[in-house]
Coordinates of N, CA and C in Angstrom, one line a residue:
M13 N 0.8 -1.2 0.0 CA 0.0 0.0 0.0 C 0.9 1.2 0.0
A14 N 0.6 2.2 -0.9 CA 1.4 3.4 -1.0 C 0.7 4.5 -0.3
R15 N 1.4 5.5 0.2 CA 0.8 6.6 0.9 C 1.7 7.8 0.8
T16 N 1.1 9.0 0.8 CA 1.9 10.3 0.9 C 1.2 11.1 2.0
V17 N 2.0 11.9 2.7 CA 1.4 12.7 3.8 C 1.9 14.2 3.6
D18 N 1.0 15.1 3.7 CA 1.3 16.5 3.6 C 0.7 17.2 4.8
S19 N 1.5 17.7 5.8 CA 1.0 18.3 7.0 C 0.9 19.8 6.9
Q20 N 1.2 20.4 5.7 CA 1.2 21.8 5.5 C 0.0 22.2 4.6
V21 N -1.1 21.5 4.7 CA -2.3 21.7 3.9 C -3.1 22.8 4.7
W22 N -3.7 23.7 4.0 CA -4.6 24.7 4.6 C -6.0 24.3 4.3
A23 N -6.8 23.9 5.3 CA -8.1 23.3 5.1 C -9.0 24.1 4.1
Q24 N -9.5 23.4 3.1 CA -10.4 24.1 2.2 C -9.7 25.2 1.4
G25 N -8.4 25.2 1.4 CA -7.6 26.3 0.7 C -7.6 27.6 1.4
R26 N -8.1 27.6 2.7 CA -8.1 28.9 3.5 C -6.6 29.1 4.0
G27 N -6.5 30.2 4.7 CA -5.3 30.5 5.4 C -5.0 29.6 6.5
H28 N -3.9 29.9 7.3 CA -3.5 29.0 8.3 C -2.7 29.8 9.4
D29 N -2.8 29.4 10.6 CA -2.1 30.1 11.7 C -0.9 29.3 12.1
Y30 N 0.2 30.1 12.4 CA 1.5 29.5 12.9 C 1.9 30.2 14.1
V31 N 2.5 29.5 15.0 CA 3.1 30.1 16.2 C 4.6 30.1 16.0
I32 N 5.2 31.4 16.1 CA 6.6 31.6 15.8 C 7.1 32.4 17.0
D33 N 8.3 32.0 17.5 CA 8.9 32.7 18.6 C 9.8 33.8 18.1
A34 N 9.2 34.8 17.4 CA 9.9 36.0 16.9 C 9.0 37.1 16.7
P35 N 9.5 38.4 16.7 CA 8.6 39.5 16.5 C 8.3 39.7 15.0
P36 N 7.2 40.5 14.7 CA 6.8 40.7 13.3 C 7.9 41.1 12.4
A37 N 8.8 42.0 12.9 CA 9.9 42.5 12.0 C 10.8 41.5 11.5
R38 N 10.9 40.3 12.2 CA 11.8 39.2 11.8 C 11.1 38.1 11.1
V39 N 9.8 38.2 10.8 CA 9.1 37.2 10.1 C 8.8 37.6 8.7
P40 N 9.2 36.8 7.7 CA 9.0 37.2 6.3 C 7.6 37.1 5.9
P41 N 7.2 37.6 4.8 CA 5.8 37.5 4.3 C 5.3 36.0 4.3
P42 N 4.0 35.8 4.4 CA 3.6 34.4 4.4 C 3.7 33.8 3.0
P43 N 3.8 32.5 2.9 CA 4.1 31.8 1.6 C 2.8 31.5 0.9
S44 N 2.9 31.0 -0.3 CA 1.8 30.3 -0.9 C 1.7 28.9 -0.3
E45 N 0.6 28.3 -0.5 CA 0.4 27.0 0.2 C 1.4 26.0 -0.2
Q46 N 1.8 25.9 -1.5 CA 2.8 24.9 -1.9 C 4.2 25.2 -1.3
D47 N 4.5 26.4 -0.8 CA 5.8 26.7 -0.2 C 5.7 26.7 1.3
A48 N 4.6 26.4 1.9 CA 4.4 26.5 3.3 C 5.3 25.7 4.1
G49 N 5.7 24.5 3.7 CA 6.6 23.6 4.4 C 7.9 24.2 4.6
T50 N 8.5 24.7 3.5 CA 9.8 25.3 3.5 C 9.8 26.6 4.4
W51 N 8.8 27.4 4.3 CA 8.7 28.7 5.0 C 8.6 28.3 6.5
A52 N 7.7 27.4 6.9 CA 7.5 27.1 8.3 C 8.7 26.5 8.9
S53 N 9.4 25.7 8.2 CA 10.7 25.1 8.7 C 11.7 26.1 9.0
A54 N 11.8 27.1 8.1 CA 12.8 28.2 8.2 C 12.5 29.1 9.4
Q55 N 11.3 29.2 9.8 CA 10.9 30.1 10.9 C 10.8 29.3 12.2
G56 N 11.0 28.0 12.2 CA 10.7 27.2 13.4 C 9.3 27.3 13.8
A57 N 8.4 27.4 12.8 CA 6.9 27.6 13.1 C 6.3 26.3 13.5
V58 N 5.3 26.4 14.3 CA 4.4 25.3 14.8 C 3.0 25.6 14.4
H59 N 2.2 24.6 14.0 CA 0.8 24.9 13.6 C 0.1 25.5 14.8
G60 N -0.7 26.6 14.6 CA -1.4 27.3 15.6 C -2.9 26.9 15.6
G61 N -3.3 26.3 16.7 CA -4.7 26.0 16.8 C -5.2 24.7 16.1
E62 N -4.7 24.4 14.9 CA -5.0 23.2 14.2 C -3.9 22.8 13.3
T63 N -3.8 21.5 13.1 CA -3.0 20.9 12.0 C -3.9 20.1 11.1
D64 N -3.7 20.4 9.8 CA -4.4 19.7 8.7 C -3.5 18.8 8.0
A65 N -3.7 17.5 8.2 CA -2.8 16.5 7.5 C -3.6 15.8 6.4
E66 N -3.1 15.9 5.2 CA -3.7 15.3 4.0 C -3.0 14.0 3.7
I67 N -3.7 12.9 3.7 CA -3.1 11.6 3.5 C -3.7 10.9 2.3
A68 N -2.8 10.7 1.3 CA -3.3 10.0 0.1 C -2.9 8.5 0.2
V69 N -3.9 7.6 0.0 CA -3.6 6.2 0.2 C -4.1 5.5 -1.1
Q70 N -3.2 4.6 -1.6 CA -3.5 3.9 -2.8 C -2.9 2.5 -2.7
G71 N -3.6 1.5 -3.3 CA -3.1 0.1 -3.3 C -2.0 0.0 -4.3
N72 N -1.2 -1.1 -4.2 CA -0.1 -1.3 -5.2 C -0.5 -2.1 -6.4
S73 N -1.8 -2.6 -6.4 CA -2.2 -3.4 -7.5 C -3.8 -3.3 -7.5
S74 N -4.4 -4.1 -8.4 CA -5.8 -4.0 -8.5 C -6.5 -4.7 -7.3
T75 N -5.8 -5.5 -6.5 CA -6.3 -6.1 -5.4 C -6.8 -5.1 -4.3
A76 N -8.0 -5.2 -3.9 CA -8.6 -4.3 -2.9 C -7.9 -4.3 -1.6
V77 N -7.7 -3.2 -1.0 CA -7.2 -3.0 0.4 C -8.2 -2.3 1.2
A78 N -8.7 -2.9 2.3 CA -9.7 -2.2 3.2 C -9.0 -1.4 4.2
L79 N -9.3 -0.1 4.3 CA -8.8 0.7 5.4 C -9.8 0.6 6.5
T80 N -9.4 0.0 7.6 CA -10.4 -0.4 8.6 C -10.5 0.5 9.9
A81 N -9.4 1.2 10.2 CA -9.5 2.0 11.4 C -8.4 3.1 11.3
L82 N -8.7 4.3 11.9 CA -7.7 5.3 12.0 C -7.7 5.8 13.5
R83 N -6.5 5.6 14.1 CA -6.4 6.0 15.5 C -5.4 7.1 15.7
V84 N -5.6 7.8 16.8 CA -4.7 9.0 17.2 C -3.9 8.6 18.4
R85 N -2.6 8.8 18.3 CA -1.7 8.6 19.4 C -1.1 9.9 19.8
V86 N -1.5 10.5 21.0 CA -0.9 11.7 21.5 C 0.3 11.3 22.4
V87 N 1.5 11.7 22.0 CA 2.7 11.3 22.7 C 3.2 12.3 23.7
A88 N 2.7 13.6 23.6 CA 3.1 14.7 24.5 C 2.0 15.7 24.6
R89 N 1.6 16.1 25.8 CA 0.6 17.1 26.0 C 1.1 18.1 27.1
A90 N 1.5 19.3 26.7 CA 2.1 20.3 27.6 C 1.4 21.6 27.5
A91 N 1.9 22.6 28.2 CA 1.4 24.0 28.0 C 1.6 24.5 26.6
P92 N 0.7 25.4 26.1 CA 1.0 25.9 24.8 C 2.3 26.6 24.7
L93 N 2.9 26.6 23.5 CA 4.2 27.2 23.2 C 4.1 28.7 23.3
P94 N 5.2 29.3 23.8 CA 5.3 30.8 23.8 C 5.6 31.3 22.4
G95 N 5.3 32.5 22.1 CA 5.5 33.1 20.8 C 4.4 34.0 20.4
T96 N 4.3 34.2 19.1 CA 3.3 35.1 18.5 C 2.6 34.3 17.4
A97 N 1.3 34.6 17.2 CA 0.6 33.9 16.2 C 0.6 34.7 14.9
Y98 N 0.9 34.1 13.8 CA 0.8 34.7 12.5 C -0.1 34.0 11.6
T99 N -1.0 34.7 10.9 CA -2.0 34.1 10.1 C -2.0 34.7 8.6
R100 N -2.2 33.8 7.7 CA -2.4 34.2 6.3 C -3.9 34.5 6.2
D101 N -4.3 35.6 5.6 CA -5.7 36.0 5.5 C -6.5 34.8 5.0
R102 N -7.6 34.6 5.6 CA -8.5 33.4 5.3 C -9.4 33.8 4.1
G103 N -9.4 33.0 3.1 CA -10.3 33.1 2.0 C -11.3 32.0 1.9
C104 N -12.0 31.9 0.8 CA -13.0 30.9 0.7 C -12.4 29.6 0.1
G105 N -12.8 28.5 0.5 CA -12.2 27.2 0.0 C -13.0 26.7 -1.2
G106 N -12.3 25.7 -1.9 CA -13.0 25.1 -3.0 C -13.4 23.7 -2.6
A107 N -14.1 23.0 -3.5 CA -14.6 21.7 -3.3 C -13.5 20.7 -3.6
L108 N -13.2 19.8 -2.7 CA -12.2 18.8 -2.9 C -12.8 17.4 -2.5
S109 N -12.5 16.4 -3.3 CA -13.0 15.1 -3.0 C -12.1 14.4 -2.0
K110 N -12.4 14.5 -0.8 CA -11.6 13.9 0.3 C -12.6 13.3 1.4
R111 N -12.0 12.5 2.2 CA -12.7 12.0 3.4 C -12.2 12.8 4.6
Y112 N -13.1 13.4 5.4 CA -12.7 14.3 6.4 C -12.8 13.7 7.8
F113 N -11.8 14.0 8.6 CA -11.8 13.5 10.0 C -11.5 14.7 10.9
A114 N -12.1 14.7 12.1 CA -11.8 15.7 13.1 C -11.2 15.1 14.4
V115 N -10.2 15.7 14.9 CA -9.6 15.2 16.1 C -9.5 16.4 17.2
D116 N -10.0 16.1 18.4 CA -10.0 17.1 19.5 C -8.8 16.7 20.4
L117 N -7.7 17.4 20.3 CA -6.5 17.1 21.0 C -6.7 17.3 22.5
D118 N -7.7 18.1 22.9 CA -7.9 18.4 24.3 C -8.6 17.4 25.1
R119 N -9.2 16.4 24.4 CA -9.9 15.3 25.1 C -8.9 14.3 25.6
D120 N -9.3 13.7 26.8 CA -8.4 12.6 27.3 C -8.4 11.4 26.4
R121 N -9.6 11.1 25.8 CA -9.6 10.0 24.9 C -9.7 10.6 23.5
T122 N -8.6 10.6 22.8 CA -8.5 11.3 21.6 C -8.8 10.4 20.4
L123 N -9.9 10.8 19.6 CA -10.4 9.9 18.5 C -10.4 10.7 17.2
A124 N -10.3 10.0 16.1 CA -10.4 10.6 14.8 C -11.9 10.3 14.4
R125 N -12.7 11.3 14.3 CA -14.1 11.1 13.9 C -14.4 11.5 12.5
S126 N -15.1 10.7 11.8 CA -15.5 11.0 10.4 C -16.5 12.1 10.5
V127 N -16.3 13.2 9.7 CA -17.2 14.3 9.6 C -17.4 14.7 8.2
A128 N -18.5 15.5 8.0 CA -18.8 16.0 6.7 C -17.8 17.0 6.3
G129 N -17.5 17.1 5.0 CA -16.7 18.1 4.4 C -17.5 19.4 4.2
N130 N -17.5 20.3 5.2 CA -18.5 21.4 5.2 C -18.6 22.1 3.8
D131 N -17.5 22.7 3.4 CA -17.5 23.5 2.2 C -17.7 22.7 0.9
A132 N -17.3 21.5 1.0 CA -17.3 20.6 -0.2 C -18.7 19.9 -0.3
G133 N -19.5 19.9 0.8 CA -20.8 19.2 0.7 C -20.6 17.7 0.7
I134 N -19.5 17.2 1.2 CA -19.2 15.7 1.2 C -19.7 15.2 2.6
P135 N -20.6 14.1 2.5 CA -21.1 13.6 3.8 C -20.0 12.8 4.5
A136 N -20.3 12.7 5.9 CA -19.4 11.8 6.7 C -19.6 10.4 6.3
V137 N -18.5 9.7 6.0 CA -18.6 8.2 5.7 C -17.6 7.5 6.6
R138 N -18.1 6.6 7.4 CA -17.2 5.9 8.3 C -16.4 4.9 7.6
L139 N -15.2 4.6 8.2 CA -14.4 3.4 7.8 C -15.2 2.2 8.0
P140 N -15.0 1.1 7.2 CA -13.8 0.9 6.3 C -14.0 1.6 4.9
Y141 N -12.9 2.0 4.3 CA -12.8 2.4 2.9 C -12.1 1.4 2.1
R142 N -12.3 1.3 0.8 CA -11.6 0.4 -0.1 C -10.7 1.2 -1.0
V143 N -9.5 0.7 -1.1 CA -8.5 1.4 -2.1 C -7.9 0.3 -2.9
S144 N -7.4 0.7 -4.1 CA -6.6 -0.2 -4.9 C -5.7 0.8 -5.8
A145 N -5.0 0.2 -6.7 CA -4.2 1.0 -7.6 C -5.0 2.0 -8.4
E146 N -6.3 1.5 -8.7 CA -7.2 2.3 -9.6 C -8.1 3.2 -8.7
E147 N -8.2 2.9 -7.4 CA -9.2 3.6 -6.6 C -8.5 4.1 -5.3
P148 N -7.8 5.3 -5.4 CA -7.2 5.9 -4.3 C -8.2 6.6 -3.4
E149 N -7.8 6.9 -2.2 CA -8.6 7.7 -1.3 C -7.7 8.8 -0.7
V150 N -8.2 10.0 -0.5 CA -7.5 11.1 0.2 C -8.2 11.4 1.5
L151 N -7.5 11.3 2.6 CA -8.1 11.6 3.9 C -7.5 13.0 4.4
L152 N -8.4 13.8 4.9 CA -7.9 15.1 5.5 C -8.3 15.0 7.0
V153 N -7.3 15.0 7.8 CA -7.4 14.9 9.2 C -7.1 16.3 9.8
T154 N -8.1 16.9 10.5 CA -7.9 18.2 11.1 C -7.9 18.0 12.6
A155 N -6.7 18.2 13.2 CA -6.6 18.1 14.7 C -6.5 19.5 15.3
R156 N -7.4 19.7 16.3 CA -7.5 21.1 16.9 C -7.2 21.0 18.4
T157 N -6.7 22.1 18.9 CA -6.5 22.3 20.3 C -6.7 23.8 20.7
A158 N -7.3 24.0 21.9 CA -7.5 25.3 22.4 C -6.8 25.4 23.8
A159 N -6.0 24.4 24.2 CA -5.5 24.4 25.5 C -4.1 23.9 25.7
C160 N -3.5 23.2 24.6 CA -2.2 22.6 24.9 C -1.2 22.8 23.7
G161 N 0.0 22.4 24.0 CA 1.0 22.1 23.0 C 1.1 20.6 22.8
C162 N 0.6 20.1 21.7 CA 0.4 18.6 21.6 C 1.2 18.1 20.5
D163 N 1.8 16.9 20.7 CA 2.6 16.1 19.7 C 1.8 14.8 19.6
G164 N 1.7 14.3 18.3 CA 1.0 13.0 18.1 C 1.2 12.6 16.7
Y165 N 0.7 11.3 16.5 CA 0.7 10.7 15.2 C -0.5 9.9 15.0
L166 N -0.7 9.4 13.8 CA -1.9 8.5 13.5 C -1.4 7.1 13.1
E167 N -2.4 6.2 13.3 CA -2.2 4.8 12.9 C -3.3 4.4 12.1
L168 N -3.0 3.9 10.9 CA -4.1 3.4 9.9 C -4.0 1.9 9.8
D169 N -5.1 1.2 10.2 CA -5.2 -0.2 10.0 C -5.7 -0.6 8.7
W170 N -5.2 -1.7 8.1 CA -5.6 -2.2 6.8 C -5.7 -3.7 6.8
S171 N -6.4 -4.2 5.8 CA -6.5 -5.7 5.6 C -6.7 -5.9 4.1
S172 N -6.1 -7.0 3.6 CA -6.2 -7.4 2.2 C -5.8 -8.8 2.0
D173 N -6.6 -9.6 1.4 CA -6.3 -10.9 1.0 C -5.8 -11.8 2.2
G174 N -6.5 -11.6 3.3 CA -6.1 -12.4 4.5 C -5.0 -11.8 5.3
R175 N -4.4 -10.7 4.9 CA -3.3 -10.1 5.6 C -3.8 -8.8 6.3
T176 N -3.2 -8.5 7.4 CA -3.6 -7.2 8.1 C -2.3 -6.5 8.5
G177 N -2.4 -5.2 8.8 CA -1.3 -4.4 9.2 C -1.7 -3.1 9.7
T178 N -0.7 -2.3 10.2 CA -0.9 -1.0 10.7 C 0.2 -0.1 10.2
V179 N -0.2 1.1 9.6 CA 0.8 2.0 9.1 C 0.8 3.2 10.0
R180 N 2.0 3.6 10.4 CA 2.2 4.9 11.2 C 2.2 6.1 10.3
I181 N 1.4 7.1 10.6 CA 1.4 8.3 9.7 C 1.8 9.5 10.6
D182 N 3.0 10.1 10.2 CA 3.5 11.2 11.0 C 4.1 12.2 10.1
D183 N 4.8 13.2 10.6 CA 5.3 14.3 9.9 C 6.8 14.0 9.5
H184 N 7.0 13.2 8.5 CA 8.3 12.8 8.0 C 9.2 12.3 9.2
G185 N 8.7 11.3 9.9 CA 9.4 10.7 11.0 C 9.3 11.3 12.3
R186 N 8.6 12.5 12.4 CA 8.4 13.2 13.7 C 6.9 13.3 13.9
P187 N 6.5 13.4 15.2 CA 5.1 13.6 15.5 C 4.6 14.9 14.9
F188 N 3.3 15.0 14.6 CA 2.7 16.3 14.2 C 2.7 17.2 15.5
R189 N 2.9 18.5 15.3 CA 2.9 19.4 16.4 C 1.9 20.5 16.2
T190 N 1.1 20.7 17.3 CA 0.0 21.7 17.2 C 0.0 22.5 18.6
S191 N -0.1 23.8 18.6 CA -0.1 24.6 19.8 C -1.3 25.5 19.8
A192 N -1.9 25.7 21.0 CA -3.1 26.6 21.1 C -2.7 28.0 20.9
L193 N -3.7 28.8 20.5 CA -3.4 30.2 20.2 C -3.9 31.2 21.3
D194 N -4.7 30.7 22.3 CA -5.2 31.5 23.3 C -4.1 32.3 24.1
G195 N -4.3 33.6 24.2 CA -3.4 34.4 24.9 C -2.3 35.0 24.1
L196 N -2.1 34.5 22.9 CA -1.0 35.0 22.1 C -1.4 36.3 21.3
E197 N -0.4 37.2 21.1 CA -0.7 38.2 20.1 C -0.8 37.6 18.7
R198 N -1.7 38.2 17.9 CA -1.9 37.6 16.6 C -1.7 38.7 15.5
Y199 N -1.1 38.3 14.4 CA -0.8 39.3 13.3 C -1.3 38.6 12.0
V200 N -1.7 39.5 11.1 CA -2.1 39.1 9.7 C -1.2 39.9 8.8
Y201 N -0.9 39.4 7.6 CA 0.0 40.1 6.7 C -0.9 41.0 5.8
D202 N -0.5 42.3 5.8 CA -1.2 43.3 5.0 C -0.4 43.4 3.6
T203 N -1.0 42.8 2.6 CA -0.3 42.8 1.3 C -0.1 44.2 0.7
S204 N -1.0 45.1 0.9 CA -0.8 46.4 0.4 C 0.3 47.2 1.1
A205 N 0.3 47.1 2.4 CA 1.4 47.8 3.2 C 2.7 47.0 3.2
R206 N 2.6 45.7 2.9 CA 3.7 44.8 2.9 C 4.3 44.6 4.3
R207 N 3.5 44.5 5.3 CA 4.0 44.2 6.6 C 2.9 43.5 7.4
W208 N 3.3 42.9 8.5 CA 2.4 42.3 9.5 C 1.7 43.4 10.3
Q209 N 0.3 43.2 10.4 CA -0.5 44.1 11.2 C -1.3 43.3 12.3
P210 N -1.6 44.0 13.4 CA -2.4 43.3 14.4 C -3.7 42.7 13.8
Y211 N -4.0 41.4 14.2 CA -5.1 40.7 13.7 C -6.4 41.2 14.3
R212 N -7.4 41.6 13.5 CA -8.7 41.9 14.1 C -9.8 41.1 13.3
P213 N -10.3 40.1 14.0 CA -11.3 39.3 13.3 C -12.5 40.0 12.8

């Protein structure tokens, strides 16, 4: 079974919040979505409030593979990280054919729940899903926190032709990291002035 993971997805094509331990004068303009990973790494940025992980799963042949369960493993839960919150201005999203899951990192029992894709009008469909080389699936997992600095990863169970297994899904060998935004100063980039300005919802 083949898979790819992108943790720098902005849900529905909207903007995204990052927590960075630096003042606005030292933070460069926000990137386009395709350059978000490089930009975030260079700033030491952590996802603010939510992490959106897009997981593309495909079989290696025409033989069907059943995706039977998706679990969340929180490996660290601490106080939110210090710093400043920076957001790219949020726009409207487009319709994408994905399976949507929501994770509340603040709960003691952390689960990945199948949910409807709000903007896309896609209904919630619970596992199992079937994939093959001709029938891939794209899962979008949105993990949110309002209270912690959380590290975690996902486990995807599968079965095919009498065999079963579990695939760990993480951020290129590291846990996904998400930190709450409450209490942080927030800035949004003003493209006309070409500088970060205080965020006013």
